[in-house]
CSV table of C-alpha atoms in Angstrom, one decimal:
chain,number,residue,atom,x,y,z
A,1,UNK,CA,60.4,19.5,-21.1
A,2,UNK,CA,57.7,17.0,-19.4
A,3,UNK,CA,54.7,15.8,-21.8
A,4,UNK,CA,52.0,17.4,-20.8
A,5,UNK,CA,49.1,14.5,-19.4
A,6,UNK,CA,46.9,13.2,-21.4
A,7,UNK,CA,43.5,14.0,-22.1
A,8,UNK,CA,40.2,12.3,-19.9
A,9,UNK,CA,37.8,11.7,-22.5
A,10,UNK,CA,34.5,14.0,-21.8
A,11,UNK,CA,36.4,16.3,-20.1
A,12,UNK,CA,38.0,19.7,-20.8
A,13,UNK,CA,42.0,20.1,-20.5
A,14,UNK,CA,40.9,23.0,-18.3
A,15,UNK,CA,38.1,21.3,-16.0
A,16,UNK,CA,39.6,20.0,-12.8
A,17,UNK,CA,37.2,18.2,-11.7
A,18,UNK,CA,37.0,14.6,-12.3
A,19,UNK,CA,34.9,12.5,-14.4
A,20,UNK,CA,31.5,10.9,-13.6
A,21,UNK,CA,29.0,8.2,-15.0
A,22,UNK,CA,25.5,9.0,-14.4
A,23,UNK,CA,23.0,6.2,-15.4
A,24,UNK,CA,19.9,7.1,-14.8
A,25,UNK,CA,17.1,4.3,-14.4
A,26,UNK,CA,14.1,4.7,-16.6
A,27,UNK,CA,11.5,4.2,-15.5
A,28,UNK,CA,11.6,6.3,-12.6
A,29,UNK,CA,9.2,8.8,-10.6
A,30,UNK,CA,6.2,9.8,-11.0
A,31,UNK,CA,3.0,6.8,-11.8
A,32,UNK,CA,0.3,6.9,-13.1
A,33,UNK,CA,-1.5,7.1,-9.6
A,34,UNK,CA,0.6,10.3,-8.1
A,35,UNK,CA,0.1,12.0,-11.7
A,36,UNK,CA,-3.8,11.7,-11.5
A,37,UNK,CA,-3.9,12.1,-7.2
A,38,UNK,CA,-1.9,15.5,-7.8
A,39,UNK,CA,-4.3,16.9,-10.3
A,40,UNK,CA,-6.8,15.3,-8.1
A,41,UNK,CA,-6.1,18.1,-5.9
A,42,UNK,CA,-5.3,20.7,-8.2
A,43,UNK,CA,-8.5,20.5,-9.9
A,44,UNK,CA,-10.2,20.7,-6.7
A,45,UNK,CA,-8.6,23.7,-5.8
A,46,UNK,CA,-9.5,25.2,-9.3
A,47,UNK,CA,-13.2,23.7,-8.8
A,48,UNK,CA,-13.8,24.6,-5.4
A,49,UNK,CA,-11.5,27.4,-4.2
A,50,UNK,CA,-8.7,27.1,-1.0
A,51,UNK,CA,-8.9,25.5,1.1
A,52,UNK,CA,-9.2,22.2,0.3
A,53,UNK,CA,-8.2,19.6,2.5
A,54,UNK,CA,-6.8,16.4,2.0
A,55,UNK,CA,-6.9,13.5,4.7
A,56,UNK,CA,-2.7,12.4,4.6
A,57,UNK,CA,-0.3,13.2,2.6
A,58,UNK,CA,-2.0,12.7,-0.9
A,59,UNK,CA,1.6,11.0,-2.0
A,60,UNK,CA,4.7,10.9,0.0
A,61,UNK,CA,6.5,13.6,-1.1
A,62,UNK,CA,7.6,17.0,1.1
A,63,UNK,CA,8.5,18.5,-2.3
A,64,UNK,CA,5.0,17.8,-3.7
A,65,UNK,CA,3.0,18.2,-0.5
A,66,UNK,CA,4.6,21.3,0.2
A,67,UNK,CA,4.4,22.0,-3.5
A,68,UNK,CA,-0.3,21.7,-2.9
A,69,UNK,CA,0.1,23.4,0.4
A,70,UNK,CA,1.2,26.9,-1.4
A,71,UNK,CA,-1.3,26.5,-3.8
A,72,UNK,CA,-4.3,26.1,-0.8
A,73,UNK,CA,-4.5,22.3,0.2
A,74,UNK,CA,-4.1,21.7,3.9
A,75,UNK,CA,-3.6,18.4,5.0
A,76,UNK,CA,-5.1,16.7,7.9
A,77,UNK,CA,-4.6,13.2,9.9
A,78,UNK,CA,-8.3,12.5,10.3
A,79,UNK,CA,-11.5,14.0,9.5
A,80,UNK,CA,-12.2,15.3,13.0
A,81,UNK,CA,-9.9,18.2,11.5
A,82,UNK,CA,-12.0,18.8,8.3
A,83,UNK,CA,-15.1,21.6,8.6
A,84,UNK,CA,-18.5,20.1,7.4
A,85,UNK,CA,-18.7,22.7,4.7
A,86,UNK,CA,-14.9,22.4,3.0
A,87,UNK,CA,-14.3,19.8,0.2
A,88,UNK,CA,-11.4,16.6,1.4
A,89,UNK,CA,-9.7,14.6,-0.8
A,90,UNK,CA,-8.7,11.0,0.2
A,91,UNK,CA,-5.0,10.3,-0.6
A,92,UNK,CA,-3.9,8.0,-3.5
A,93,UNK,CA,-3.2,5.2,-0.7
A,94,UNK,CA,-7.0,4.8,0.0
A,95,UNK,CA,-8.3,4.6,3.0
A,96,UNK,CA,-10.5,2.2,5.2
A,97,UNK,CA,-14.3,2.3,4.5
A,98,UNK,CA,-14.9,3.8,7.7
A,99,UNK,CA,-14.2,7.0,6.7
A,100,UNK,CA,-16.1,7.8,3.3
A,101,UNK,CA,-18.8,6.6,5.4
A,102,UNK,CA,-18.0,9.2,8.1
A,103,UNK,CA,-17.7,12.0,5.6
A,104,UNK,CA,-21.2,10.6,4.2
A,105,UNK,CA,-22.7,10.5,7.6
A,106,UNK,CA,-21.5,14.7,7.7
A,107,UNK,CA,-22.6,15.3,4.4
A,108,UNK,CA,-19.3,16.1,3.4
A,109,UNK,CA,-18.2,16.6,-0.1
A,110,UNK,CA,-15.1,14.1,-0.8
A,111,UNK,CA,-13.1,13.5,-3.6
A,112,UNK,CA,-11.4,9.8,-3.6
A,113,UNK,CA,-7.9,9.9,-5.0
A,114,UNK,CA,-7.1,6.4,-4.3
A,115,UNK,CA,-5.2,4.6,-7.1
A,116,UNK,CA,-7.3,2.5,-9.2
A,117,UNK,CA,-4.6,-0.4,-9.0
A,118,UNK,CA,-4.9,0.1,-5.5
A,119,UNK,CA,-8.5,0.1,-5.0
A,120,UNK,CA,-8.5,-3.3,-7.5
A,121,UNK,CA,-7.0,-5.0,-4.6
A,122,UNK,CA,-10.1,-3.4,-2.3
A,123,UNK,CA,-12.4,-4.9,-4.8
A,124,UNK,CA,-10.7,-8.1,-4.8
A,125,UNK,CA,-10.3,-8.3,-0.9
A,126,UNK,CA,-14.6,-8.0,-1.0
A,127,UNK,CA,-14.6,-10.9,-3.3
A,128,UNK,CA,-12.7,-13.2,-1.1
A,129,UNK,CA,-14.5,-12.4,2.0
A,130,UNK,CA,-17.8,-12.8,-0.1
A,131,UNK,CA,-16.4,-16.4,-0.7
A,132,UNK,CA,-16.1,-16.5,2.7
A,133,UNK,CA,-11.9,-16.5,2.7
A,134,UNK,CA,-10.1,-15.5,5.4
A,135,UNK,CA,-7.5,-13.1,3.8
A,136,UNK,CA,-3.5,-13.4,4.6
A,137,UNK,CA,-2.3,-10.0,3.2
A,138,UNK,CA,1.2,-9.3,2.7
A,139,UNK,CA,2.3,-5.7,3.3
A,140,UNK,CA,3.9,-3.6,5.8
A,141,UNK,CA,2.1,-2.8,9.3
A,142,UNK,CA,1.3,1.0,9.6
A,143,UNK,CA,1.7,1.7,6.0
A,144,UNK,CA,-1.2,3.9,4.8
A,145,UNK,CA,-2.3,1.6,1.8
A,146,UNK,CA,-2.2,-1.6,4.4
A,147,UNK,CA,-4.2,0.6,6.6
A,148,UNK,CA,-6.7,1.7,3.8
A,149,UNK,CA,-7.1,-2.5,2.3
A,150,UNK,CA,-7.6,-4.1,5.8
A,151,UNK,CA,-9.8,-1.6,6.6
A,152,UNK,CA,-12.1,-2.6,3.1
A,153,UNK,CA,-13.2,-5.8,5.3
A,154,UNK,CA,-14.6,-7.0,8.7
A,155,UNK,CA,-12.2,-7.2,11.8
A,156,UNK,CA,-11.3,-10.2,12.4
A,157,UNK,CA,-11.1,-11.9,8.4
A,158,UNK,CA,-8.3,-10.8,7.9
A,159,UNK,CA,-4.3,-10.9,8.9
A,160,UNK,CA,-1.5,-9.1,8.3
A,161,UNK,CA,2.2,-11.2,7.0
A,162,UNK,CA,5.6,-9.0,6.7
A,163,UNK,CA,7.8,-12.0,6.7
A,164,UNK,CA,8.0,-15.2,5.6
A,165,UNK,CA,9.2,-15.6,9.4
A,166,UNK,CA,5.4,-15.1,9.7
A,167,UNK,CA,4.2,-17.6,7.6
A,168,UNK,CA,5.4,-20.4,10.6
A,169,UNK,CA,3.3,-18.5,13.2
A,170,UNK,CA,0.4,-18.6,11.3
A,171,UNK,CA,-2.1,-20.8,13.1
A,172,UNK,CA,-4.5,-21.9,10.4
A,173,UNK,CA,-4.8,-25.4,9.4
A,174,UNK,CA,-5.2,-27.8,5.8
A,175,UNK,CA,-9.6,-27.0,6.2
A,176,UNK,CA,-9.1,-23.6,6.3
A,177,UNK,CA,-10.5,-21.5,3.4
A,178,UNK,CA,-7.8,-18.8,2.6
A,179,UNK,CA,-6.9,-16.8,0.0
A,180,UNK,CA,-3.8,-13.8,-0.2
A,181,UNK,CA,-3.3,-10.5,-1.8
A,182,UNK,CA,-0.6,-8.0,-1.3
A,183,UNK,CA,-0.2,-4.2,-0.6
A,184,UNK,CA,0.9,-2.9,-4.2
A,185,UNK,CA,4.4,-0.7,-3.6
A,186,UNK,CA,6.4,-4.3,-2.2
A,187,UNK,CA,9.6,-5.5,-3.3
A,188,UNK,CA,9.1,-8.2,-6.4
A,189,UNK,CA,11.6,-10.5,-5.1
A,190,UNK,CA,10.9,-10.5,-1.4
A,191,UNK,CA,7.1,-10.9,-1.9
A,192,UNK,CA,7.4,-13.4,-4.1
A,193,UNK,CA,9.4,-15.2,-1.6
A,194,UNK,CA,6.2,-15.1,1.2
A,195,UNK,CA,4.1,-15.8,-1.6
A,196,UNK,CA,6.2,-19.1,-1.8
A,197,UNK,CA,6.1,-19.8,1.9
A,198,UNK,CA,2.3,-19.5,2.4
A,199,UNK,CA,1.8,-21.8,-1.0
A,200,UNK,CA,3.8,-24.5,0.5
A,201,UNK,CA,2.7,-24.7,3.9
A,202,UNK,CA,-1.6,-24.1,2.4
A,203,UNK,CA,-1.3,-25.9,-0.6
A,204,UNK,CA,-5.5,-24.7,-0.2
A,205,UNK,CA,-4.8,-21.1,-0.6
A,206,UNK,CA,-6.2,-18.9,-3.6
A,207,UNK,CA,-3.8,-16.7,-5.6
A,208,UNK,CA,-5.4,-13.2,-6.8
A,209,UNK,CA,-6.6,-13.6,-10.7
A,210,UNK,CA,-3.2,-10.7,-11.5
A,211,UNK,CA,-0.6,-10.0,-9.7
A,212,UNK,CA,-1.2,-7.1,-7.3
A,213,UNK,CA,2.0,-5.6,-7.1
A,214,UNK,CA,1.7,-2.5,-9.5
A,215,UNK,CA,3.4,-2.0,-12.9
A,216,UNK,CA,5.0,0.9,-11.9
A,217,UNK,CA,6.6,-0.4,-8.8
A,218,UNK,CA,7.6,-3.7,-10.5
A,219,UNK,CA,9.1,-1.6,-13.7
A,220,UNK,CA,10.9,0.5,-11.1
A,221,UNK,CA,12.9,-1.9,-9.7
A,222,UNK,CA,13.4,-4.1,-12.5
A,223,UNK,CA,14.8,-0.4,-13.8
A,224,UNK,CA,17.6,-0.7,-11.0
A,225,UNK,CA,18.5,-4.1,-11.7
A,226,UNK,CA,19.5,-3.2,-14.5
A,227,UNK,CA,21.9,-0.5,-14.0
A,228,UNK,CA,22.9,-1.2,-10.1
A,229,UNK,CA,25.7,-3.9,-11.2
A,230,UNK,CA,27.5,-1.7,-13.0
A,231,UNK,CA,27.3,1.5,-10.7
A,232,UNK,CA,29.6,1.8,-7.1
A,233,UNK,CA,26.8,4.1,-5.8
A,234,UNK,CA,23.0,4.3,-6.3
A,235,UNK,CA,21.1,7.1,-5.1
A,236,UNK,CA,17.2,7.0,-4.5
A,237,UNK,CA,15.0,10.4,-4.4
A,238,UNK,CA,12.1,9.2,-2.5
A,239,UNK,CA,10.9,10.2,1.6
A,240,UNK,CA,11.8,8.0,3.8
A,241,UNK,CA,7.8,7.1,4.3
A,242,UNK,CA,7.7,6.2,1.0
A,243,UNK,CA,7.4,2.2,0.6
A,244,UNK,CA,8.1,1.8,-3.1
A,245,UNK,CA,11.1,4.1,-2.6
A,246,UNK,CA,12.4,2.2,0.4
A,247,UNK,CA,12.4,-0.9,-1.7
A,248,UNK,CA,14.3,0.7,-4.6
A,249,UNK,CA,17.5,1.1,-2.2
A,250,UNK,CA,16.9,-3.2,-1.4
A,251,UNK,CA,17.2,-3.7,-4.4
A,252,UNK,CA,20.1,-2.4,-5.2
A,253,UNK,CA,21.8,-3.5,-1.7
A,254,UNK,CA,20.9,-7.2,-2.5
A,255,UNK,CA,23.0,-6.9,-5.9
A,256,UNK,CA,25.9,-5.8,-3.6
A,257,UNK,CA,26.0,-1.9,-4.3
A,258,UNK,CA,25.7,0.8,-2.0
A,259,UNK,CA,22.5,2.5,-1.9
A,260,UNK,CA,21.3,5.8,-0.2
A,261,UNK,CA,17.8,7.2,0.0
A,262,UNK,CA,17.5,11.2,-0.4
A,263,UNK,CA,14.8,13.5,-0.4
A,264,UNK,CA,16.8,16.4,-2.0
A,265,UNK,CA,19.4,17.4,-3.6
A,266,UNK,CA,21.2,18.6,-0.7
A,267,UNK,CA,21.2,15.9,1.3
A,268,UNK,CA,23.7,14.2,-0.8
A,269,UNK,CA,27.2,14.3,1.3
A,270,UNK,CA,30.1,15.2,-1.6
A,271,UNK,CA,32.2,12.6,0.5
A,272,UNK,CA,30.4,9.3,-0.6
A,273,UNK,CA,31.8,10.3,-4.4
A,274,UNK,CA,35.5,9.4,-3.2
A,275,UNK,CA,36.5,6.8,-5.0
A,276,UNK,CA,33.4,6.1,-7.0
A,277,UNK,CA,33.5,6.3,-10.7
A,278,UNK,CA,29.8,5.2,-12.1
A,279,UNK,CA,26.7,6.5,-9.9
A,280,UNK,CA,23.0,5.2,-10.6
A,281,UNK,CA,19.7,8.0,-10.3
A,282,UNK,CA,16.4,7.0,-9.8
A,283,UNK,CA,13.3,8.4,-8.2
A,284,UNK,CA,10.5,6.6,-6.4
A,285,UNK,CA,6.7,6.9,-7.9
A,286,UNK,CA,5.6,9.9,-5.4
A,287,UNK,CA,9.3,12.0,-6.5
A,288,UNK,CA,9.0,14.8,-9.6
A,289,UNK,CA,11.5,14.7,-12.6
A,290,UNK,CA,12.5,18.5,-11.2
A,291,UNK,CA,14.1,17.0,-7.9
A,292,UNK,CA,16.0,14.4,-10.6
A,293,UNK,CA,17.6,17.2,-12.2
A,294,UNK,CA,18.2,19.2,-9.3
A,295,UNK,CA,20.3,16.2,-8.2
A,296,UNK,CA,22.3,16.0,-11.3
A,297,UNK,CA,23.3,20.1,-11.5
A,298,UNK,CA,23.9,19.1,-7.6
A,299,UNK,CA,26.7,16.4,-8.8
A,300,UNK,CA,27.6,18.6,-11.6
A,301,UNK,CA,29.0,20.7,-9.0
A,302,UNK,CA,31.5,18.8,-7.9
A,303,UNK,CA,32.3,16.3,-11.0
A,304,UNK,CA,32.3,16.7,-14.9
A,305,UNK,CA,29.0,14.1,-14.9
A,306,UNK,CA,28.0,12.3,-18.6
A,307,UNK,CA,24.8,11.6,-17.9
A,308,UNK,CA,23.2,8.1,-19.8
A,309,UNK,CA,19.7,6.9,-19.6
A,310,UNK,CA,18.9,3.6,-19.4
A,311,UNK,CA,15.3,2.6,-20.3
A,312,UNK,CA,14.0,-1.0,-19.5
A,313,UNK,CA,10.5,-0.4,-20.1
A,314,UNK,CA,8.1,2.4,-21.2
A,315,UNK,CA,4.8,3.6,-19.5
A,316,UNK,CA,1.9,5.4,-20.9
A,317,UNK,CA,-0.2,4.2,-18.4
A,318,UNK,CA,-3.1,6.7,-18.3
A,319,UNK,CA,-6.0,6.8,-15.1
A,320,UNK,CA,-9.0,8.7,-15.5
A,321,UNK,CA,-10.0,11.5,-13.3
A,322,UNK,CA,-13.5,11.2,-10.9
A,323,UNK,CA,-15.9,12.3,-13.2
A,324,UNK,CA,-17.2,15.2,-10.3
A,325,UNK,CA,-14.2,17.1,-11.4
A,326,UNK,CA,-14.5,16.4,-15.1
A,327,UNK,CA,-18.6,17.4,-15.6
């Protein structure tokens, strides 16, 4: 008679399917910002009654967007789409001071959901221009919030660095009054390499007073350091708009693990589990704890998963809503 095999630790005699490590990163989704933009718009739904529009997505998320848009909100690329008479939210990105001043100009009734961390980098961007510094801001062109900062000053003060590639084509000079800032959702280590180019070639140049890369973004991917090494596969929920999210999947890429950004659970393909014993979760700031848990009954499906979380640092970060919605 043959002995029979032995026992996989975690797993029933009679489950066929094979073990699975989940780590998942803590902390993960939802900031501080995205919790208060979302109620943002909830409470001006409660306030003012559907519809209520909302100039961009107020976070990149289809699940949460979608999620606002069954509930009243209807979101629009530019003002030119919003009646005079409806109340608009601005999204948690900002946006350029062009258009508050447009809505102003209509009489409109606005709502501002812009991060505070974010719009601390709008006050500080007014400062250095007030000191007459031209401003080199680090970010990536297109991107809402990059949109939204160089749009707090006047054309022509201020220019745009992705790379430190970009540093050498700068064409200021050792008399040149400049100062940086950066958009707030970068990667750490990348930003703190262009930080590093632009200090060595303008030994002149004036740092921020704080750093303007946000604590959620910063505790995010410091989260995936920590459990990427030990992991074959790490999965990111986050849209593929999202910057914060994109950088989550660098990070783990630069410590040498495979990496894959999803949006749902359904997008994961059961074939990148061959082979791979120990898989890494985490969710960008605009993603909801529900679509984290929707990924792990999706794995569950296919593999007996023991979930672990690994915390690196907690957050009880807390903004305050506008006070129009609170009186």
């Amino acid at each position: 008679m043959n002995a029979p095999f032995p026992s996989t630790p975690g797993v029933s005699d009679s489950d066929p399917r094979l073990p699975l490590q989940l780590m998942i990163a803590a902390p993960r989704g939802f900031c501080a910002g995205v919790d208060r933009a979302i109620e943002i718009v909830e409470r001006a739904l409660q306030k003012y009654g559907a519809p209520v529009y909302v100039r961009h997505e107020i976070v990149h998320n289809r699940y949460v967007v979608d999620s606002l848009k069954a509930k009243g909100a209807v979101f629009v690329e530019e003002l030119d789409e919003v009646p005079d008479d409806a109340p608009v939210v601005f999204s948690a990105h900002g946006v350029p001071k062009t258009v508050p001043a447009e809505a102003e100009r209509r009489k409109m009734l606005y709502v501002d959901a812009t991060c505070p961390l974010v719009s601390k980098v709008h006050r500080q961007a007014e400062r250095q221009i007030e000191k007459g510094q031209h401003i080199l801001f680090i970010g990536h062109a297109g991107h809402p919030e990059v949109i939204g900062t160089m749009g707090q000053v006047p054309e022509g003060r201020i220019t745009l660095v992705e790379t430190v590639e970009d540093v050498a084509r700068l064409e200021f000079g050792p008399d040149d009054d400049l100062s940086y800032l950066s958009q707030t959702t970068l990667s750490v280590d990348d930003t703190r390499e262009i930080i590093g180019a632009l200090e060595a070639r303008f030994p002149q140049i004036v740092a921020p007073k704080a750093e303007d890369i946000c604590y959620a973004t910063s505790n995010r991917q410091a989260a995936v350091k920590d459990i990427a090494g030990s992991c074959d596969l790490v999965l990111v929920i986050g849209a593929p708009n999202s910057s914060n999210s994109l950088r989550l999947v660098e990070v783990a890429e630069r410590l040498g693990t495979d990496a894959r950004l999803i949006q749902r659970a359904d997008e994961i393909d059961p074939s990148w589990l061959e082979g791979v014993g120990t898989i890494g979760l985490t969710a960008g700031a605009s993603a909801p704890e529900k679509l984290v848990r929707e990924v792990v009954d999706r794995l569950s499906d296919w593999r007996q998963v023991e979930e672990q979380v690994v915390t690196s640092a907690e957050e009880n970060m807390v903004f305050k809503l506008p006070r129009q919605l609170t009186d």
